[in-house]
Coordinates of C-alpha atoms in Angstrom, one line a residue:
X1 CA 0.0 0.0 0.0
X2 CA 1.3 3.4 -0.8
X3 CA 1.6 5.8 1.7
X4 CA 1.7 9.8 1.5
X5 CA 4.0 12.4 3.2
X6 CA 2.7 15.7 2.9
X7 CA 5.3 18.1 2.2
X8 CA 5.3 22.2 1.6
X9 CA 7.0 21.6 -2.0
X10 CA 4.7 18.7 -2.4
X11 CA 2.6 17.7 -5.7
X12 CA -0.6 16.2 -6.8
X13 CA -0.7 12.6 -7.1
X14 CA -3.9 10.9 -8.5
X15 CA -5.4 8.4 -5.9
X16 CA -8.2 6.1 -5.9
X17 CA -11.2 6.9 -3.2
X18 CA -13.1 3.6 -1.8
X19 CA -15.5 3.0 0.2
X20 CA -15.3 1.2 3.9
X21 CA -18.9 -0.2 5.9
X22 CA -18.5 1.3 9.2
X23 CA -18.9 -2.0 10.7
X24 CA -15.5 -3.3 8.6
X25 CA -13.6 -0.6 9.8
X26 CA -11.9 -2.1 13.0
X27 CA -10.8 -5.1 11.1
X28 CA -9.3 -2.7 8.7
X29 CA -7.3 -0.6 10.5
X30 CA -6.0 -4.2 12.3
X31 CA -4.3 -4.9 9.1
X32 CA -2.7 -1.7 8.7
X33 CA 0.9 -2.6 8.9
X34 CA 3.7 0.2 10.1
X35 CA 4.6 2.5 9.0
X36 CA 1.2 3.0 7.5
X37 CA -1.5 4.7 9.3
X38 CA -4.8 6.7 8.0
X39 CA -5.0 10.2 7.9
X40 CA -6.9 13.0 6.3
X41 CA -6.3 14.0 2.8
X42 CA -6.8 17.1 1.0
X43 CA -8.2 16.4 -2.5
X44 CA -7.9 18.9 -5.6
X45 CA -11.6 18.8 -5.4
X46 CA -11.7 20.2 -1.4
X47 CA -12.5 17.1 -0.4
X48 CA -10.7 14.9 2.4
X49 CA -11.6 11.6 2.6
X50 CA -9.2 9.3 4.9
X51 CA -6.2 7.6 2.8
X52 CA -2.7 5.9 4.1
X53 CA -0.1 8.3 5.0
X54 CA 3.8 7.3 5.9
X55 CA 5.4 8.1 9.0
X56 CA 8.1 9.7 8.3
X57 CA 11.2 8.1 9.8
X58 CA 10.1 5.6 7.0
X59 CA 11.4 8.4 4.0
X60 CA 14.9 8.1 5.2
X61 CA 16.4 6.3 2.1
X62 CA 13.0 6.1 0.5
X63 CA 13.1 6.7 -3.2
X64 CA 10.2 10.0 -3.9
X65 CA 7.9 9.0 -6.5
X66 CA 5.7 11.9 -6.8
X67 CA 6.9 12.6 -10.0
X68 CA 5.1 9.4 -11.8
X69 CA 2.1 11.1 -10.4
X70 CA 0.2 7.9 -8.7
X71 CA 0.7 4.3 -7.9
X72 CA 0.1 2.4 -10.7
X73 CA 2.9 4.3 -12.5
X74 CA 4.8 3.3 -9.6
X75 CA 4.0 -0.6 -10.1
X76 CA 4.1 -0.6 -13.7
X77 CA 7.8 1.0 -13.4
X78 CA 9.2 -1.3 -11.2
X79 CA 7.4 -4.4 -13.0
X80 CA 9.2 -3.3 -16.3

């Protein structure tokens, strides 16, 4: 699962919105492995659903990959 760091000098990345029962949220969040955790985003449309964000000791040595723009770039890269 990706994970977002918001940063000043940050840029849009395209992410998919889905949505969770209330009642299969517990057992979600269980499964949510470190350094992931859920957060509030800030869409382009003013919207701000929850979505994964990163801690961020976990960008030490992390290769930035805002510039493909989302996460399926990101998987199609490194599966090429």
């Amino acid at each position: 699962r990706p994970g977002l760091v918001r940063r000043r000098d940050g840029a849009a990345i395209a992410v998919e919105v889905w949505a969770l029962p209330e009642a299969e949220v517990g057992s979600f969040l269980a499964g949510i492995p470190s350094p992931l955790g859920l957060g509030t985003l800030t869409l382009a449309d003013g919207s701000s659903p929850k979505g994964f964000l990163c801690e961020a000791f976990a960008t030490a040595g992390a290769e930035d990959v805002t510039h493909l723009g989302d996460w399926r770039r990101v998987l199609a890269e490194a599966a090429a």
